[in-house]
Coordinates of C-alpha atoms in Angstrom, one line a residue:
Chain V
M1 CA -52.0 5.4 3.5
N2 CA -49.3 5.6 6.6
N3 CA -47.4 3.3 5.0
Q4 CA -47.8 4.6 1.5
M5 CA -46.3 7.9 2.5
T6 CA -43.5 6.9 4.4
R7 CA -42.6 4.6 1.3
S8 CA -43.0 7.2 -1.3
R9 CA -40.9 9.9 0.9
L10 CA -38.4 6.6 1.3
L11 CA -37.9 6.4 -1.9
A12 CA -36.9 10.4 -1.9
L13 CA -34.5 9.6 0.2
L14 CA -33.1 6.8 -2.1
L15 CA -33.2 9.2 -4.3
L16 CA -31.4 11.8 -2.9
C17 CA -28.7 9.4 -2.4
L18 CA -28.1 8.5 -5.1
L19 CA -27.9 12.4 -6.6
A20 CA -25.2 12.6 -4.3
S21 CA -23.1 9.9 -5.1
F22 CA -23.2 11.2 -9.0
A23 CA -22.3 14.4 -7.8
M24 CA -19.4 12.7 -6.7
A25 CA -18.4 10.5 -9.2
Q26 CA -15.3 10.3 -11.0
V27 CA -14.8 9.9 -14.5
Q28 CA -15.3 6.5 -15.4
T29 CA -12.4 4.5 -17.3
E30 CA -14.4 1.9 -19.9
D31 CA -13.5 -1.4 -18.0
Q32 CA -14.4 -3.7 -20.5
P33 CA -13.4 -7.4 -21.9
S34 CA -10.9 -7.1 -24.6
D35 CA -12.2 -9.3 -27.5
D36 CA -9.2 -11.2 -27.6
P37 CA -9.6 -15.0 -25.6
V38 CA -5.9 -14.7 -25.3
I39 CA -5.8 -11.3 -23.9
E40 CA -8.6 -11.8 -21.4
Q41 CA -6.9 -15.5 -20.2
R42 CA -3.2 -13.3 -20.0
L43 CA -4.9 -10.5 -17.6
A44 CA -7.2 -13.1 -15.6
K45 CA -3.7 -14.8 -15.3
L46 CA -1.5 -12.2 -14.8
S47 CA -4.3 -9.9 -12.4
H48 CA -4.7 -12.5 -9.7
E49 CA -0.4 -11.8 -9.0
L50 CA -0.8 -8.6 -8.6
R51 CA -2.2 -6.1 -5.8
C52 CA -4.6 -3.4 -5.6
L53 CA -3.1 -0.5 -4.4
Q54 CA -6.3 0.7 -2.4
C55 CA -7.4 -2.1 -1.4
Q56 CA -4.7 -3.6 -0.4
N57 CA -5.9 -6.8 0.6
Q58 CA -6.9 -7.7 -2.8
T59 CA -6.2 -8.5 -5.7
L60 CA -6.2 -6.6 -8.9
A61 CA -8.4 -9.5 -10.2
D62 CA -11.0 -8.7 -7.3
S63 CA -10.9 -5.5 -6.5
P64 CA -14.2 -3.5 -7.9
S65 CA -12.0 -0.1 -7.0
D66 CA -11.4 2.7 -9.7
L67 CA -7.8 2.3 -10.1
A68 CA -8.0 -1.3 -10.5
A69 CA -10.0 -0.7 -13.2
D70 CA -7.6 1.3 -15.3
L71 CA -4.4 -0.6 -14.1
R72 CA -6.8 -3.6 -15.7
R73 CA -7.2 -1.3 -18.6
E74 CA -4.0 -0.5 -18.6
I75 CA -2.6 -4.2 -19.2
R76 CA -5.2 -5.0 -21.6
A77 CA -3.3 -1.9 -23.8
Q78 CA 0.0 -3.0 -23.3
M79 CA -0.3 -6.9 -23.7
K80 CA -2.7 -5.7 -27.3
A81 CA 0.4 -4.0 -28.0
G82 CA 2.7 -7.0 -27.8
K83 CA 4.2 -6.5 -24.3
S84 CA 5.1 -9.5 -22.4
D85 CA 3.7 -10.4 -19.1
Q86 CA 7.3 -9.4 -17.8
E87 CA 7.5 -6.4 -19.1
I88 CA 4.4 -5.7 -17.8
I89 CA 5.0 -6.6 -14.2
A90 CA 8.5 -4.4 -14.7
F91 CA 5.9 -1.4 -15.4
L92 CA 3.7 -2.1 -12.7
T93 CA 6.7 -1.8 -10.3
Q94 CA 9.0 0.7 -11.4
R95 CA 5.6 3.1 -10.2
Y96 CA 4.7 1.8 -7.6
G97 CA 6.8 -0.9 -6.3
Q98 CA 7.3 -3.8 -4.9
F99 CA 4.1 -3.8 -2.6
I100 CA 1.9 -4.7 -5.8
L101 CA 3.7 -8.1 -6.4
Y102 CA 1.5 -11.0 -4.0
R103 CA 4.5 -12.6 -4.6
P104 CA 7.3 -10.6 -3.0
R105 CA 10.7 -11.3 -5.2
V106 CA 13.5 -12.7 -3.7
T107 CA 16.1 -10.4 -3.3
P108 CA 18.1 -9.7 0.4
L109 CA 16.1 -7.6 1.5
T110 CA 13.3 -10.2 1.1
Y111 CA 15.2 -13.1 2.1
L112 CA 13.7 -12.6 5.5
L113 CA 9.9 -13.3 4.6
W114 CA 10.7 -15.9 2.5
F115 CA 13.7 -17.8 4.6
G116 CA 12.4 -16.7 8.0
P117 CA 9.7 -19.8 9.1
F118 CA 12.2 -22.4 7.8
V119 CA 15.4 -20.8 9.7
L120 CA 12.3 -20.8 12.7
L121 CA 11.3 -24.3 11.7
L122 CA 15.1 -25.7 11.9
A123 CA 16.1 -24.3 15.7
G124 CA 12.4 -25.6 16.8
L125 CA 13.4 -29.0 15.6
L126 CA 17.0 -28.6 16.6
V127 CA 15.5 -27.5 20.8
L128 CA 12.8 -30.2 20.2
F129 CA 16.5 -32.5 19.3
R130 CA 18.4 -32.1 22.6
Y131 CA 15.5 -31.9 24.7
I132 CA 15.0 -35.4 23.7
K133 CA 18.8 -35.9 23.4
Q134 CA 18.9 -34.2 27.8
R135 CA 16.0 -36.7 28.5
R136 CA 16.9 -40.1 27.0
D137 CA 20.3 -39.5 28.6
Q138 CA 18.6 -38.4 32.4
I139 CA 16.4 -42.0 32.1
T140 CA 18.8 -44.8 31.5
E141 CA 18.9 -47.5 33.3
Q142 CA 20.7 -48.3 36.7
P143 CA 21.1 -51.7 37.3
L144 CA 19.8 -52.8 40.6
T145 CA 21.6 -52.0 43.6
A146 CA 21.7 -56.0 46.2
E147 CA 19.6 -53.6 48.6
D148 CA 17.1 -53.1 45.7
R149 CA 16.9 -55.7 44.8
R150 CA 15.7 -57.5 48.4
R151 CA 13.5 -54.7 48.3
A152 CA 12.3 -55.8 45.0
E153 CA 11.2 -59.4 46.6
E154 CA 10.5 -58.5 49.5
M155 CA 7.7 -56.2 47.8
L156 CA 7.0 -58.4 45.8
A157 CA 6.6 -61.5 48.7
S158 CA 3.9 -60.0 50.2
S159 CA 1.3 -58.6 47.7
R160 CA 1.7 -63.0 46.4
K161 CA 0.5 -63.0 50.5
E162 CA -2.2 -61.2 49.6
T163 CA -3.5 -62.2 46.9
A164 CA -3.8 -65.9 48.0
Chain P
M1 CA 15.9 -18.6 36.1
L2 CA 17.7 -18.5 32.9
K3 CA 14.9 -21.1 32.0
Y4 CA 12.3 -18.3 32.6
L5 CA 13.6 -15.7 31.6
I6 CA 14.5 -16.7 28.3
P7 CA 10.8 -17.0 27.3
L8 CA 10.2 -13.3 28.6
A9 CA 13.4 -12.1 26.2
I10 CA 11.4 -13.6 23.6
F11 CA 8.1 -11.8 24.7
L12 CA 9.6 -8.0 25.1
V13 CA 11.0 -9.1 21.5
L14 CA 7.6 -9.8 20.0
V15 CA 5.7 -6.7 21.9
V16 CA 8.5 -3.9 20.5
F17 CA 8.1 -5.2 17.1
L18 CA 4.5 -5.5 17.6
A19 CA 4.4 -2.0 18.6
I20 CA 6.0 -0.4 16.2
G21 CA 3.4 -1.8 13.7
L22 CA 1.0 -0.5 15.7
T23 CA 2.3 3.2 14.6
R24 CA 3.0 2.7 11.3
N25 CA 0.5 3.0 8.3
P26 CA -0.2 0.2 6.0
Q27 CA -1.8 2.6 3.6
E28 CA 0.8 4.6 3.4
L29 CA 4.1 2.8 0.6
P30 CA 7.0 3.7 -0.3
S31 CA 7.0 5.2 -3.2
A32 CA 8.9 3.0 -6.2
L33 CA 9.7 6.9 -8.1
I34 CA 11.8 8.8 -5.1
D35 CA 15.0 10.1 -6.8
K36 CA 13.7 9.0 -10.2
P37 CA 12.9 11.1 -13.3
A38 CA 9.7 12.2 -13.0
P39 CA 7.6 10.8 -15.6
T40 CA 6.9 13.5 -18.8
F41 CA 3.8 14.2 -19.9
R42 CA 1.5 17.0 -22.0
L43 CA -1.7 17.6 -21.1
P44 CA -4.5 20.4 -21.2
Q45 CA -4.9 23.1 -18.9
L46 CA -8.0 23.0 -16.7
K47 CA -9.1 26.3 -17.1
Q48 CA -7.3 27.2 -20.9
P49 CA -8.5 23.9 -22.7
D50 CA -6.6 25.2 -25.5
K51 CA -3.3 25.1 -23.5
T52 CA -1.3 22.8 -22.0
F53 CA 1.4 21.8 -19.4
S54 CA 4.2 19.3 -19.1
A55 CA 6.8 18.8 -16.1
E56 CA 9.0 19.7 -18.7
D57 CA 8.0 23.2 -18.9
M58 CA 8.7 23.2 -14.9
R59 CA 12.3 22.5 -15.7
G60 CA 15.5 24.8 -13.6
K61 CA 12.3 25.3 -10.7
V62 CA 11.9 23.2 -7.6
W63 CA 8.2 22.7 -7.9
M64 CA 5.2 20.6 -5.9
L65 CA 3.1 19.1 -8.1
N66 CA 0.1 18.3 -6.2
V67 CA -3.0 16.0 -7.3
W68 CA -6.5 16.4 -6.4
A69 CA -9.8 15.5 -7.9
S70 CA -13.8 17.4 -6.6
W71 CA -15.2 13.9 -5.7
C72 CA -12.0 13.4 -3.4
V73 CA -13.3 14.4 0.4
A74 CA -10.0 14.7 1.7
C75 CA -9.2 16.7 -0.9
R76 CA -11.6 19.5 0.3
D77 CA -9.5 18.7 4.0
E78 CA -6.2 19.8 2.4
H79 CA -7.4 22.5 0.1
P80 CA -7.6 26.2 2.1
F81 CA -4.0 25.1 3.6
L82 CA -3.1 24.7 0.3
F83 CA -3.8 28.5 0.1
E84 CA -1.3 29.4 2.9
Y85 CA 1.4 27.4 0.5
Q86 CA 1.1 29.0 -2.2
K87 CA 1.1 32.4 -1.1
S88 CA 4.3 31.4 1.2
G89 CA 5.7 31.3 -2.1
A90 CA 7.9 28.4 -0.7
V91 CA 7.2 27.0 -3.8
P92 CA 5.4 26.8 -6.8
I93 CA 2.0 24.7 -6.3
Y94 CA 0.7 22.9 -9.4
G95 CA -2.2 21.0 -9.8
L96 CA -2.6 17.1 -11.8
N97 CA -7.1 16.8 -12.1
Y98 CA -7.6 13.3 -11.3
K99 CA -9.6 11.7 -13.1
D100 CA -12.6 14.7 -12.7
R101 CA -15.3 15.9 -14.4
P102 CA -14.0 19.2 -16.2
E103 CA -17.1 21.0 -15.0
D104 CA -16.9 19.2 -11.5
A105 CA -13.5 20.2 -11.1
L106 CA -14.2 23.8 -12.4
G107 CA -17.6 24.1 -9.9
W108 CA -15.2 22.2 -7.3
L109 CA -12.7 25.7 -8.0
S110 CA -14.6 28.4 -8.2
E111 CA -16.4 26.6 -5.0
L112 CA -13.4 26.8 -3.1
G113 CA -11.3 29.3 -4.3
D114 CA -8.2 28.3 -6.5
P115 CA -4.7 27.7 -5.1
Y116 CA -3.1 26.0 -8.1
L117 CA -1.3 28.9 -10.5
L118 CA -2.8 25.9 -12.7
S119 CA -4.0 22.8 -13.4
A120 CA -3.5 19.9 -15.6
V121 CA -6.5 18.0 -16.9
D122 CA -5.6 13.7 -16.5
L123 CA -9.0 12.5 -17.3
D124 CA -8.0 8.9 -17.5
G125 CA -6.1 8.9 -14.7
R126 CA -3.3 7.5 -17.2
V127 CA -0.5 10.0 -16.2
A128 CA -1.7 9.2 -12.3
I129 CA -0.9 6.0 -13.3
D130 CA 2.7 6.6 -14.8
Y131 CA 3.0 8.5 -11.0
G132 CA 2.5 6.0 -9.2
V133 CA -1.2 7.3 -8.0
Y134 CA -3.5 5.0 -6.2
G135 CA -4.6 7.3 -3.7
A136 CA -5.4 11.2 -4.4
P137 CA -4.8 13.8 -2.7
E138 CA -1.0 13.3 -3.6
S139 CA 2.0 15.3 -3.3
Y140 CA 5.4 15.5 -5.0
I141 CA 8.3 17.5 -4.8
I142 CA 9.6 17.5 -8.6
D143 CA 13.9 19.3 -8.1
K144 CA 15.4 21.6 -10.8
S145 CA 16.3 18.5 -12.7
G146 CA 12.4 16.9 -13.6
T147 CA 13.8 14.2 -10.3
I148 CA 11.4 13.4 -8.1
R149 CA 12.3 14.1 -4.6
M150 CA 9.6 13.1 -2.4
K151 CA 6.2 11.6 -2.6
H152 CA 3.3 12.6 0.3
V153 CA -0.1 10.2 0.3
G154 CA -3.1 12.2 1.8
P155 CA -3.5 16.0 2.8
V156 CA -0.4 17.6 3.1
M157 CA -1.1 19.1 6.8
P158 CA 0.6 22.2 8.4
E159 CA 3.2 19.9 10.2
V160 CA 3.4 17.6 6.8
W161 CA 4.7 20.6 5.3
E162 CA 6.7 22.1 7.9
K163 CA 8.7 19.3 8.4
K164 CA 8.9 17.5 5.3
I165 CA 8.7 19.4 2.5
L166 CA 9.5 23.5 3.5
P167 CA 13.3 21.7 4.5
L168 CA 13.6 20.1 1.6
V169 CA 12.3 22.4 -0.5
Q170 CA 14.7 24.7 1.3
E171 CA 17.9 22.7 0.5
L172 CA 16.6 21.9 -2.9
N173 CA 16.8 25.6 -3.8
R174 CA 19.9 25.8 -2.6
Q175 CA 21.4 23.5 -5.0

């Protein structure tokens, strides 16, 4: 009996939460797939290249946010109007900046981003080569002096004696 | 000695860069629309749906466009300050009601008061896309020639108002 009461209370609470969420709702815009498979295919490809502005580590394709849905709708509409992918990307970067591109363009501003890792790699290789060369120079063979040879033979002789 | 100082120097440089990174807000993106013409629109007014409002109507004036919605939590924080800003007469503030049901929006205004000279209704968020809106509230300062001169993402708190918006508006009004 008691259990049932808590359950019904929980249910009421849940309903209340739902109601509150309705009160806060935005105007939903339909994010319906287009009936043209070509457009859907293009959208799928393009939206994986674009960043969702609200949840910045998701692509426009994966994001459940309302803005992402709006932008997908906008992209569909523009594709239907015959715009090319390039034109649509230009439309979006004009409004949201380069940030919307998951793959930043190669411009002087992004040279460091694109080429920095390779510069670091080269610098690392250079340091490595210099280090190896320096070490090799240090360990070049030195010919034995007469004294060294005498001592070495002495040691060899003594070890032979021990094993015998 | 130098051998030990070099790694230390690299480490310190790294610390400085990471420290700068920590103080920056990744949510705040540079707007692509600064110093570009404000996108044109013509939208119905919230309180008088038979009348429209357009960015063109504001030619020759410095004005502020504030993107808001009744579902937007941060807009509630900003709301009381908007009255003060509007009352100061520094810059006329117009609202862009973003993806909101008009009945919700009107309810919000009658409950909390209406600081806007008027609000335009952007029901499907299409105009907001033109303005590069990605999170309400957002505020735009538009100059006499209809050029966007500043964008602020998030609530316009008194600090932002005094340090960034007021000086800019005063300068723009002088031009």
